[in-house]
XYZ file of C-alpha atoms in Angstrom:
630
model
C -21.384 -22.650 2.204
C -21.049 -26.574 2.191
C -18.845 -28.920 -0.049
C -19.208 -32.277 0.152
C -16.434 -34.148 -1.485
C -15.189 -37.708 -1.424
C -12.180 -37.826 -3.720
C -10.079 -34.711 -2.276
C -6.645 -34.162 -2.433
C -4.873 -36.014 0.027
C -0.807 -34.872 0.911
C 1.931 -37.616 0.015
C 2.535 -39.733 2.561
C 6.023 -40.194 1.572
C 6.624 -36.040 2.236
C 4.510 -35.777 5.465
C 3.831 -39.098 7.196
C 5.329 -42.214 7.632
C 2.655 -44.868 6.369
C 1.994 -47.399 10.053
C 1.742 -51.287 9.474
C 0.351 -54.106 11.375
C -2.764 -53.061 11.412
C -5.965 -55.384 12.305
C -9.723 -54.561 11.584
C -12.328 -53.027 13.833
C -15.676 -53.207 14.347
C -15.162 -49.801 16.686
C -12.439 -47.101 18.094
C -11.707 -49.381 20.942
C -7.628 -50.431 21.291
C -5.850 -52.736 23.393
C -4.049 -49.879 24.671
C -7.123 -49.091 27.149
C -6.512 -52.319 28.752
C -2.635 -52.930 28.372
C -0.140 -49.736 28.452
C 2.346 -49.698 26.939
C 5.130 -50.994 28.884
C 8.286 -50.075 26.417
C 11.349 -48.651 28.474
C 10.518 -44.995 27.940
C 7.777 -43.541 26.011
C 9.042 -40.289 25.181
C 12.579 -39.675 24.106
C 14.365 -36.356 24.313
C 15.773 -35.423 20.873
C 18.368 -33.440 20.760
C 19.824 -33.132 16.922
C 16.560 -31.578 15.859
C 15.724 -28.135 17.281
C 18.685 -26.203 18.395
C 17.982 -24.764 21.248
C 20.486 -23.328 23.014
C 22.376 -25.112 25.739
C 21.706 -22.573 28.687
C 18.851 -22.825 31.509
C 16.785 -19.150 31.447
C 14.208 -18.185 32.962
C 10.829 -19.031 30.860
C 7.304 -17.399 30.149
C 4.515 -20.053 28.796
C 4.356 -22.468 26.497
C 5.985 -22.080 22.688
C 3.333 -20.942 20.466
C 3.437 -23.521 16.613
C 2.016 -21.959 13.876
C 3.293 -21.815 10.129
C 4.864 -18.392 9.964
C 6.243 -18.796 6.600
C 3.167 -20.481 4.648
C 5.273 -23.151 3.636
C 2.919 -25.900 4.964
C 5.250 -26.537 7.909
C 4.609 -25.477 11.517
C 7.302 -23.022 13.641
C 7.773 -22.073 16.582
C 8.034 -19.184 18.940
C 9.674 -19.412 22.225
C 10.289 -16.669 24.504
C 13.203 -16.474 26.882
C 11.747 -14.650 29.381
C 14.196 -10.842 30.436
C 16.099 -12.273 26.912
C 13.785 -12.273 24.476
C 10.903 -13.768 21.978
C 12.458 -16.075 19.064
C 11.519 -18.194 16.320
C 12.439 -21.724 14.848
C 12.085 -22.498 11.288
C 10.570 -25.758 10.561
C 12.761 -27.308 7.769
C 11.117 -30.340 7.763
C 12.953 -32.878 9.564
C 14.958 -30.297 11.550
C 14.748 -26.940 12.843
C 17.126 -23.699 12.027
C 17.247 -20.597 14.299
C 15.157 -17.417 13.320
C 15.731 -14.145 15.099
C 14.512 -12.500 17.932
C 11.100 -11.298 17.068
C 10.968 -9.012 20.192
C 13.490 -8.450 23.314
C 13.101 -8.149 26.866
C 10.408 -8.068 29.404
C 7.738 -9.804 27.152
C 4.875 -12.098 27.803
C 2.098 -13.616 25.689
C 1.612 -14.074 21.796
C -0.813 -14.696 18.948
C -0.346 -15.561 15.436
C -2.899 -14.692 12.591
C -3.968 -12.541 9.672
C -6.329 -10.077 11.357
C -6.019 -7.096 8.629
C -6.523 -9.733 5.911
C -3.286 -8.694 3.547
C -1.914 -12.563 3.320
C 0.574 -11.670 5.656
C 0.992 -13.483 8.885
C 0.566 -10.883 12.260
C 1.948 -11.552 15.400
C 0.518 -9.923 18.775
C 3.025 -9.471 21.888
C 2.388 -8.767 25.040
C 5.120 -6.302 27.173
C 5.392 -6.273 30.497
C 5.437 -3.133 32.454
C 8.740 -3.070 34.010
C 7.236 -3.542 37.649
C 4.484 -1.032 37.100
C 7.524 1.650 36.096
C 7.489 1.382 32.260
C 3.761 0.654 31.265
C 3.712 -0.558 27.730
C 1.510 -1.394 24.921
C 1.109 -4.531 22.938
C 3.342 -5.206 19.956
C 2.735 -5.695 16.144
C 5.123 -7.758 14.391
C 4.185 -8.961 10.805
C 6.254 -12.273 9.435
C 6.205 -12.430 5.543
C 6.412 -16.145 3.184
C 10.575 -15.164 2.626
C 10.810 -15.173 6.437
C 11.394 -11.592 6.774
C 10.200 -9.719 9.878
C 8.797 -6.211 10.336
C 10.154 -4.419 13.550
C 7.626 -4.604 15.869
C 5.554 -1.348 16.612
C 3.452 -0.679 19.360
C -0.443 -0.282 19.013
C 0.084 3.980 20.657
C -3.931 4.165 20.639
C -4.185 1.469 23.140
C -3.964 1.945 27.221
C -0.641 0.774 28.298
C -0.144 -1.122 30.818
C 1.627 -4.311 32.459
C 1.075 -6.805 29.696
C 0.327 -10.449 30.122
C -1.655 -12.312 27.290
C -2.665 -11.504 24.126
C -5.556 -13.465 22.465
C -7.313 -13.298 19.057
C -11.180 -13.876 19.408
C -12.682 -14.315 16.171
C -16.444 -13.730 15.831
C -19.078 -15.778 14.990
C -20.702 -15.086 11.504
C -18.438 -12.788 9.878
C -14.764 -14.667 10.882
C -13.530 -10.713 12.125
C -10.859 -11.523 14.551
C -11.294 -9.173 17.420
C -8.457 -8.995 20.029
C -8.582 -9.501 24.226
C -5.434 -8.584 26.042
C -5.122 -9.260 29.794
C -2.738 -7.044 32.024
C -1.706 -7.141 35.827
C -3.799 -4.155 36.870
C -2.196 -0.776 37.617
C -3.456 1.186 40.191
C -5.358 3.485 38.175
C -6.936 0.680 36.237
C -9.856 0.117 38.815
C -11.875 -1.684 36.550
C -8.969 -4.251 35.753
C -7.237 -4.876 33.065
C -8.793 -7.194 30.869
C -9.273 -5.074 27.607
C -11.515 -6.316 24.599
C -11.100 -4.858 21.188
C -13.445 -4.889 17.994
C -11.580 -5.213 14.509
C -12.576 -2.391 12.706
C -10.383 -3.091 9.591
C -7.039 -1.681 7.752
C -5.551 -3.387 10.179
C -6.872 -1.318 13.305
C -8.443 -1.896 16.627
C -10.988 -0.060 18.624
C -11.552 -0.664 22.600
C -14.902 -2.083 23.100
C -14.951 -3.281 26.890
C -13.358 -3.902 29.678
C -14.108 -7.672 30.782
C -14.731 -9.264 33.752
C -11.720 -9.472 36.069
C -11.452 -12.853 38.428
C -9.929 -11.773 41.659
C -6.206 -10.697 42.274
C -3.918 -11.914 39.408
C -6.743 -13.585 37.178
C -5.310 -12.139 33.914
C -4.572 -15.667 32.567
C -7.502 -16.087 30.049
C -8.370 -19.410 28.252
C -11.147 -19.142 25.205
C -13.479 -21.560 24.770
C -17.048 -22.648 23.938
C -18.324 -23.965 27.595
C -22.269 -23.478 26.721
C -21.099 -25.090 23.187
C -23.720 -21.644 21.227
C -21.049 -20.738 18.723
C -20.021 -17.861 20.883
C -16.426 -17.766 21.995
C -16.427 -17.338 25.763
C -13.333 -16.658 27.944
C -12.572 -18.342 31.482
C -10.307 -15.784 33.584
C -7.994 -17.984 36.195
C -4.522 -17.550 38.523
C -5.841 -15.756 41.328
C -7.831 -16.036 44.071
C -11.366 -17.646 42.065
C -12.055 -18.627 38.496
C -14.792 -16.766 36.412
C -16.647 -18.033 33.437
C -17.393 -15.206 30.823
C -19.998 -15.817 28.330
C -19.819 -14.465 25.182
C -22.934 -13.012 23.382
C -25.170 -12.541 19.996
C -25.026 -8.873 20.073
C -20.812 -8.990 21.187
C -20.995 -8.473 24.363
C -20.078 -10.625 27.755
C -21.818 -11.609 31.004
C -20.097 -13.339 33.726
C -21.930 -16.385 34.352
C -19.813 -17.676 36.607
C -21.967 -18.952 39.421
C -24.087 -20.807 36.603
C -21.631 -22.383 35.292
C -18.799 -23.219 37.882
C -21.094 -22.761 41.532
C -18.756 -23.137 44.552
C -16.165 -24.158 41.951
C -15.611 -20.678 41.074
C -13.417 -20.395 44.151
C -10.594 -22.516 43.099
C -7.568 -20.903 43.559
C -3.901 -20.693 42.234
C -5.061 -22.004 39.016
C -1.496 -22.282 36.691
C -3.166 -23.544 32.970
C -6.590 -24.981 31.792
C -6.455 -27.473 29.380
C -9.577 -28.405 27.243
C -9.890 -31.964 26.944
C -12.965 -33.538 25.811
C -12.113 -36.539 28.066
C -15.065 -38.863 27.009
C -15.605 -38.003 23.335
C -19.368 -36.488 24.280
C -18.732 -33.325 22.205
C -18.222 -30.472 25.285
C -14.963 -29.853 26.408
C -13.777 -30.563 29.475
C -11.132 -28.952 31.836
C -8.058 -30.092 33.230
C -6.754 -27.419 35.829
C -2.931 -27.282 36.939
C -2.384 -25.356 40.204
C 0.820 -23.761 41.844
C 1.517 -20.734 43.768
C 3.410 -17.753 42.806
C 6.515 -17.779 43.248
C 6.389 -14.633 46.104
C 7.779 -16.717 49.004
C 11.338 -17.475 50.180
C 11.772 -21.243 49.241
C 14.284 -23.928 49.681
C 14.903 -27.965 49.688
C 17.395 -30.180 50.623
C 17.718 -33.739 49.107
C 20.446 -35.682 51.283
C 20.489 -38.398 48.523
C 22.371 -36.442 45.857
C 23.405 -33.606 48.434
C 22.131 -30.296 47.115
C 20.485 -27.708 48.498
C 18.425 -25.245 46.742
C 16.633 -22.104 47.240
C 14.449 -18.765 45.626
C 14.098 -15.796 47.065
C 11.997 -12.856 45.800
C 11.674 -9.521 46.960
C 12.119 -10.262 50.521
C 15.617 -9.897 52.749
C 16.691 -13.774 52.776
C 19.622 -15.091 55.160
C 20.625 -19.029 55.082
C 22.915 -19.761 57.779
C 24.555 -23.618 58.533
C 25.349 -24.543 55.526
C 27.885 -27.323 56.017
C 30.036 -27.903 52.364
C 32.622 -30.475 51.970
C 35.308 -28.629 50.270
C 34.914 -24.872 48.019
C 31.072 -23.962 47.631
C 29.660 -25.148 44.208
C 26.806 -22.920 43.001
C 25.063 -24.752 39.957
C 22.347 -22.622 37.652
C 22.625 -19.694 39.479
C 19.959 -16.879 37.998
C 19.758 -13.338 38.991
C 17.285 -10.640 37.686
C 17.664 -7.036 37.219
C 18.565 -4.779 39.230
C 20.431 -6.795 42.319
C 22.304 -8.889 39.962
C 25.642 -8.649 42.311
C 27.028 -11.237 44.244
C 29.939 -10.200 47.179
C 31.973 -12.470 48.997
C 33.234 -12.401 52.119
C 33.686 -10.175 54.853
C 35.162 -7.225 52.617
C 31.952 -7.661 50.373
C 34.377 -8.493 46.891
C 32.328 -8.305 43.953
C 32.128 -11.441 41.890
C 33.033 -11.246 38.357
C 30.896 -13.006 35.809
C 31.148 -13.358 32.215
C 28.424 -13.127 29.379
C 24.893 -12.110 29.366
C 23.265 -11.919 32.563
C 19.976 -13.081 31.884
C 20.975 -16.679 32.084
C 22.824 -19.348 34.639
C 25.946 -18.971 35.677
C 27.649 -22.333 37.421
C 30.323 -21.219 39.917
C 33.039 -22.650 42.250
C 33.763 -20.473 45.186
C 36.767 -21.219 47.367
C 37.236 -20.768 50.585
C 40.367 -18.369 51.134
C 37.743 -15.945 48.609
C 34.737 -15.475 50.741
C 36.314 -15.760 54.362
C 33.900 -13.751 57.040
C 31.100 -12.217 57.297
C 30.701 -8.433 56.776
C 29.369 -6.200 58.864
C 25.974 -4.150 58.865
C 23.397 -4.779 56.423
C 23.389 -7.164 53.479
C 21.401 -5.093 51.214
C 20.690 -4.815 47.419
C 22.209 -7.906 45.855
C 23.722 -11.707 47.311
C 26.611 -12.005 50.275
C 28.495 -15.537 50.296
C 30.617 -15.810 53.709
C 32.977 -18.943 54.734
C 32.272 -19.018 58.346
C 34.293 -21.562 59.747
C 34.574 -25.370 59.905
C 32.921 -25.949 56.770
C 29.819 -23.905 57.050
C 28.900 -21.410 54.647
C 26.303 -18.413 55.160
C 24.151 -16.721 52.088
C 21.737 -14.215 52.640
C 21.173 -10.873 50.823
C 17.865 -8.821 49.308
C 16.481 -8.613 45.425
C 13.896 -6.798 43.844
C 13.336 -9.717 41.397
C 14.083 -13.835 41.685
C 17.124 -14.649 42.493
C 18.020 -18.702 42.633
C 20.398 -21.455 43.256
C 21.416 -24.852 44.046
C 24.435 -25.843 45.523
C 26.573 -28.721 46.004
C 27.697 -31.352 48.296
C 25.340 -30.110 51.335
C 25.994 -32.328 54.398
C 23.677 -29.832 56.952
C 21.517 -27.691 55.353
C 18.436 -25.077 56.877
C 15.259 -26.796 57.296
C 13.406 -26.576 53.892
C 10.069 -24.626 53.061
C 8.644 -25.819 49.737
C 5.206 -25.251 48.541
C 2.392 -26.431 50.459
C 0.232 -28.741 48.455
C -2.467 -27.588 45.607
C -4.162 -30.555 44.170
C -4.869 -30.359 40.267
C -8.423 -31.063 39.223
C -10.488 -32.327 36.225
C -13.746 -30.748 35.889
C -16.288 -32.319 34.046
C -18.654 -30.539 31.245
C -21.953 -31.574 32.073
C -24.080 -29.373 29.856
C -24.978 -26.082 32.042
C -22.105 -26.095 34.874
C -19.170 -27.933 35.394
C -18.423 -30.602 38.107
C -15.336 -31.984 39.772
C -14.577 -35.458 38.466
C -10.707 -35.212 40.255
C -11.309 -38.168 41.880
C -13.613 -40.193 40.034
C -11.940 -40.366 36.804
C -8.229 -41.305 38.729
C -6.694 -38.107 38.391
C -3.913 -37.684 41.886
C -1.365 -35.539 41.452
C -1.006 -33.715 44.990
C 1.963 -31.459 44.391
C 2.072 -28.263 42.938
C 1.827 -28.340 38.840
C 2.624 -25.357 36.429
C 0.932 -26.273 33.266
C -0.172 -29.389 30.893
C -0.640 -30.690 27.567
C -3.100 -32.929 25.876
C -3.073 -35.088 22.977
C -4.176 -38.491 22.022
C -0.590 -39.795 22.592
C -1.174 -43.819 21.631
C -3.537 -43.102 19.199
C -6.455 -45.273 20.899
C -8.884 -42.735 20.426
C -9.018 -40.812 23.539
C -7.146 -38.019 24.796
C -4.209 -37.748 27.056
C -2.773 -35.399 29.374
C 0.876 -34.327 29.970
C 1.398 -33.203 33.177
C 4.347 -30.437 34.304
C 4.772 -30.958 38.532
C 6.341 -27.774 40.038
C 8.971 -29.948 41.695
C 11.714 -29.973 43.995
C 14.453 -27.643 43.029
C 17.196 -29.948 44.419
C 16.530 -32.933 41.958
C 15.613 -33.489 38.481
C 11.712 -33.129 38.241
C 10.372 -35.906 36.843
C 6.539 -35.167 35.205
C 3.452 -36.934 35.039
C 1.865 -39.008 31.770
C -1.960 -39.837 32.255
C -2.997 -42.537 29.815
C -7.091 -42.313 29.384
C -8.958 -45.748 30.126
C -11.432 -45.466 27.505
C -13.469 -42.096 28.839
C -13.853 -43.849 32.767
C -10.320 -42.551 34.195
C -7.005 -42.155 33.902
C -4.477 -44.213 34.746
C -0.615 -42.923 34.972
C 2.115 -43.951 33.261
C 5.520 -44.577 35.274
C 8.017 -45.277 32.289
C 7.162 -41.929 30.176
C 10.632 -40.602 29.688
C 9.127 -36.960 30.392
C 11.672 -35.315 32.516
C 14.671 -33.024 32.556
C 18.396 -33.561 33.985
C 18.488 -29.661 35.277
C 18.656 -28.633 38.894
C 17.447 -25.335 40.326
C 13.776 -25.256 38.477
C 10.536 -25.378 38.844
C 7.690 -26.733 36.693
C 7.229 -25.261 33.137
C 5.150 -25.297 30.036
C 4.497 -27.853 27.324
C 2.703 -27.821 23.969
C 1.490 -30.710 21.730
C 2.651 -30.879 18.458
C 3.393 -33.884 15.423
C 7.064 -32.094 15.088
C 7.855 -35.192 12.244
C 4.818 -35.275 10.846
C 4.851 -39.403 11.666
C 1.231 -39.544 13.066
C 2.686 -39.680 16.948
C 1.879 -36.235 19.117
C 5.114 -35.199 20.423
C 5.799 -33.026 23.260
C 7.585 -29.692 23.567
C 8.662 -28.419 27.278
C 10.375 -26.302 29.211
C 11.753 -25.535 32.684
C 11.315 -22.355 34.905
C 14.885 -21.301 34.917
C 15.873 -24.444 33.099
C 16.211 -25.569 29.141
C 13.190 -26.254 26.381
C 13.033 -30.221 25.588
C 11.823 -31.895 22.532
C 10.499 -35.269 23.299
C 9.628 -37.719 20.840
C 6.421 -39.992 20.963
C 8.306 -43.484 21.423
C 5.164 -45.237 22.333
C 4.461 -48.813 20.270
C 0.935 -48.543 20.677
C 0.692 -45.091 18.713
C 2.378 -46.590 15.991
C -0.082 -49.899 15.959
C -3.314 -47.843 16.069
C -5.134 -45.584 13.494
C -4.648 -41.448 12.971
C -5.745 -38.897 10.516
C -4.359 -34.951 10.763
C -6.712 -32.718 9.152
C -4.767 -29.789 8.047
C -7.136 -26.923 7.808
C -6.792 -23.904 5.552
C -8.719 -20.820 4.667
C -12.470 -20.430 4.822
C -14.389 -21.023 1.668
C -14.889 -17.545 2.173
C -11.263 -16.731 2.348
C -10.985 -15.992 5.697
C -8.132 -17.690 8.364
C -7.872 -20.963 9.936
C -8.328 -19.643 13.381
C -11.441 -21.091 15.578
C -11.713 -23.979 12.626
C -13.855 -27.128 14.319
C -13.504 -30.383 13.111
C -16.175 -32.813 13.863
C -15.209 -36.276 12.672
C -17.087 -39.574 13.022
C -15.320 -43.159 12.906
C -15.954 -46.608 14.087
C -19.537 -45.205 15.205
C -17.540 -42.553 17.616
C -17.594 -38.821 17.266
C -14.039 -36.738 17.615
C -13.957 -32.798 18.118
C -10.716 -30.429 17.350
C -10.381 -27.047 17.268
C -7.717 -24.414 15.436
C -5.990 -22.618 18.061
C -6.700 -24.490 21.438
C -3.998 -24.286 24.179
C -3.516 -25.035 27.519
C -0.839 -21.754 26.960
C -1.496 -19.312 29.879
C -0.800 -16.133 28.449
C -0.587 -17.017 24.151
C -2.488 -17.850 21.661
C -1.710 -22.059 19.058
C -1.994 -21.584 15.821
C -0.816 -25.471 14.820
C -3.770 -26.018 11.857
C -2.629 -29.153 11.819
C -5.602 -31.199 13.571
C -4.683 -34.549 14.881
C -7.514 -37.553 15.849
C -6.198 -41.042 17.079
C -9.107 -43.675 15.963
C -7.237 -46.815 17.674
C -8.238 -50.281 15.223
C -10.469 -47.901 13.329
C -10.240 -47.973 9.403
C -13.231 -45.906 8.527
C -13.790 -42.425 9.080
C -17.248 -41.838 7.831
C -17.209 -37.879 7.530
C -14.743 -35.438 8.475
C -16.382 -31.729 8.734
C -14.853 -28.684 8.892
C -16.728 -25.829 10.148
C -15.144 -21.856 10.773
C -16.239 -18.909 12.481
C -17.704 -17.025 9.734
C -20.229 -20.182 8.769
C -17.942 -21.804 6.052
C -18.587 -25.682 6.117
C -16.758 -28.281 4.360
C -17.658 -31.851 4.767
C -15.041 -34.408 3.673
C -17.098 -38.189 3.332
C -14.810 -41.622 3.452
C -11.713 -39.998 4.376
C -7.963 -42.585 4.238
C -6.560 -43.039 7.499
C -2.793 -42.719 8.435
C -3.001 -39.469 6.157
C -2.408 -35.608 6.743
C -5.476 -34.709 4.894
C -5.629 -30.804 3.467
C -9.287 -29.018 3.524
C -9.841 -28.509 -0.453
């Protein structure tokens, strides 16, 4: 079905978008912005006043999923607090109110859509499997228009299992939305756990397959198009290798991997992908973060402010010399079921803490409380011992992470952070993939734990946000790549994109217009830290061009999910897609389709093409406009 349509409705700028000024004619997409960044004290700006998130550092799992839960035209959000819980923010329009827990405890990955087709919203969650002890199954929450939630119930017909991500693949032709969840492996699951499901209506799934699995931990999935047929395909990552999954005619998959990556296929430690169609040529493109698990005993030292900082996970850990001016100053201290306790001295007193233990606590030990060292083992939770003449000794054992930074170090052990794990940009050259890292200016070293991308100044070409893994003994400061016109990147210094909290590492970020201005914002968080809102500050996004295509049901009536836009301007050619992510284990669901066009004023055609063959085709659309699909 095709409409063609040249005098559609548009949305009031007053209610969704701030109208931008100053702006010069074009003879093409091209901005200044290529050749002069923008040099403004601080491109992004936390906001605070906006979203209120609470004021405690948790532990984290994957980006916050934005979708429009309520139908109200505004996107939400869904953040999960990882051992606290899954919860949602209501978008009121220029701020946010807290929703409810949607789901508590060990839970992973998410997805938002309509897959039984009853106009209400249906949200997929992953549960972990309690360390292989409490195998679970996914969970089925449904979010009505009034904001009211269904409890979530568990799909009992499907394996259980250790739960990681959740994904809804919708099919080409018909729209379906079939389901992949990914799982760390149990032992009797010896041909993995990456579990494919057909929709076979009234709102019911049936297992079809088990996929491909990459090796050891490659249960992080990202969907995408790489052979650009029309057939969703699915790239497993996080282990050992990458695989590239090819989805077919008749349903099924074929791992295609050495076609399509070659020796690429054995990167390793692979945190996020991010599709980023880098030079406008219609494929997408991949952006790769990489970071090791978090298995190892580490630790840091920074003699500048003084702090010392360590994790430990299931290992016995013992830091001796730790020389403290004055009582020993523990800040964002996180422990994780079951060793949670903490005993001082040599009598081994329990520590008393107050409130919910699944966040920090920020402690002040004195001295005449933790004198000696005790005796025998130092097993199932933390031992703090004053040892004499300022030095302090911590060592202990836990099942699960336990973490902390402390104060005022003058001598600390000799650190062991992560080794280095370049990221990489890998190029989509038609059949295969090749590594660009270098070429295109991309040199970020360190360890990094996931990205975002978005056209953040509005020139025309995309951007990518970068989250570095960090040191845990200073604020982590990120990384802003501004793209040169589809040759390179070049990073920004002055971005603004970083966190005051000690005692984390990395994070996840999403994408998203949260004031509806015609700037992409960014939403982060920090492992064991707080979620950020930072707003797009930058004066060149507010000089160049933008439309937001806000895409709606099929003319068919089916959802918004797997949506392409295709949109031509200035004699350059722009490609979006509903639901793309750099999320490791979730699903976006922001319908809300964003294209900087830099000194563009023309945008030729804007089409609109979904999953079960729908086309719209919009001709001579306004710029600076959030433009709904009639």
């Amino acid at each position: 079905m095709t409409t063609t349509n040249s005098n559609f409705l548009r949305m009031s700028v007053a209610s969704l978008v701030i109208p931008l000024t100053g702006i010069s004619g074009c003879a093409g997409a091209e901005s200044t912005a290529n050749k002069n960044p923008d040099t403004s004290s601080s491109l992004f700006v936390e906001v605070k006043d906006v979203i209120p998130f609470e004021d405690r550092n948790r532990r984290k799992f994957d980006a916050p999923v934005i979708g429009d839960l309520d139908q109200d035209g505004l996107s939400d959000l869904i953040v999960n607090e990882h051992g606290r819980g899954m919860r949602v923010f209501w978008n009121e329009g220029a701020t946010f109110s807290e929703g409810p827990y949607i789901a508590n405890g060990d839970v992973h990955g998410a997805t938002i859509s309509d897959f039984n087709k009853d106009g209400v919203l249906d949200i997929i969650i992953t549960q972990g499997g309690g360390d292989g002890g409490n195998p679970r199954r996914p969970l089925w929450v449904e979010v009505r228009s009034d904001r009211s939630f269904t409890k979530g119930k568990p799909f009992d017909y499907f394996e259980p299992g250790r739960g990681r991500a959740t994904n809804f693949i919708p099919e080409a032709g018909t729209g379906n939305l079939n389901l992949l969840v990914t799982g760390f492996p149990m032992p009797a699951q010896t041909e993995g756990a990456n579990h494919f499901y057909q929709n076979i209506g009234a709102g019911a799934f049936e297992f079809d397959a088990n996929l491909p699995q990459a090796k050891w931990l490659g249960y992080r999935p990202r969907l995408t198009d790489f052979n650009n047929d029309g057939f969703a395909d699915v790239i497993f990552y996080g282990g050992a290798n990458i695989i590239a999954v090819a989805g077919n005619a008749d349903g099924t998959f074929t791992d295609n991997s050495e076609t399509v990556f070659g020796n690429l296929t054995n990167t390793s430690d692979v945190t996020s992908i991010t599709e980023i169609d880098f030079d406008n040529d219609g494929d997408q493109d991949l952006f790769l973060t990489r970071g090791e698990h978090q298995f190892d005993i580490e630790s840091y030292y920074d003699a500048e402010t003084r702090r010392f900082a360590f994790i430990t996970f299931r290992k016995d850990y013992r830091f001796d010399d730790i020389l403290v001016e004055g009582d020993l100053i523990l800040d964002n201290l996180q422990r994780t079921y079951p060793h949670r306790q903490v005993f001082l001295g040599a009598d081994k007193t329990p520590m008393k803490f107050e409130g919910d233990p699944h966040g920090h606590q920020d402690v002040t030990i004195k001295v005449e409380d933790a004198l000696g060292w005790p005796e025998g083992e130092t097993t199932g939770g933390m031992y703090i011992g004053y040892i004499g003449d300022g030095y302090w000794r911590i060592a202990g054992q836990s099942r699960s992470r336990t973490a902390a930074t402390i104060r005022n170090v003058d001598a600390a052990p000799a650190p062991t952070p992560q080794k280095e794990l370049a990221a990489r940009l890998f190029e989509n050259q038609g059949d295969k993939f090749k590594d660009v890292t270098a070429q295109f200016g991309i040199d970020t070293p360190d360890q990094t734990t996931g990205a975002t991308t978005a056209d953040f100044n509005n020139d025309g070409w995309l951007d990518l946000a970068v989250l570095r893994y960090g040191s845990m003994a200073v604020s982590n400061k990120h990384v802003l790549y501004l793209n040169q016109g589809g040759t390179g990147f070049m990073k920004a210094s002055d971005h603004g994109i970083q966190a005051p909290e000690v005692g984390t590492t990395g994070g996840f970020a999403q994408a998203f217009d949260y004031d509806a201005n015609g700037t992409m914002d960014i939403i982060f968080s920090n492992e064991r830290g707080k979620w950020h809102l930072m707003k797009n500050e930058m004066t060149e996004a507010t000089k160049n061009n933008f439309v937001t295509v806000d895409i709606g049901q099929s003319p068919v009536g089916n959802g918004p999910l797997g949506a392409t836009l295709k949109l031509e301007a200035c004699g350059r050619n722009y490609k979006r897609q509903v639901g793309t992510t750099s999320a490791a284990f979730s699903q976006n669901f922001d319908t809300a389709l964003h294209v900087g066009i830099g000194s563009c004023k023309t945008i030729q055609t804007a089409t609109v093409t979904w999953p079960d063959g729908g086309l719209v085709k919009l001709n001579d659309v306004d710029v600076n406009m959030v433009i709904p699909t009639p």
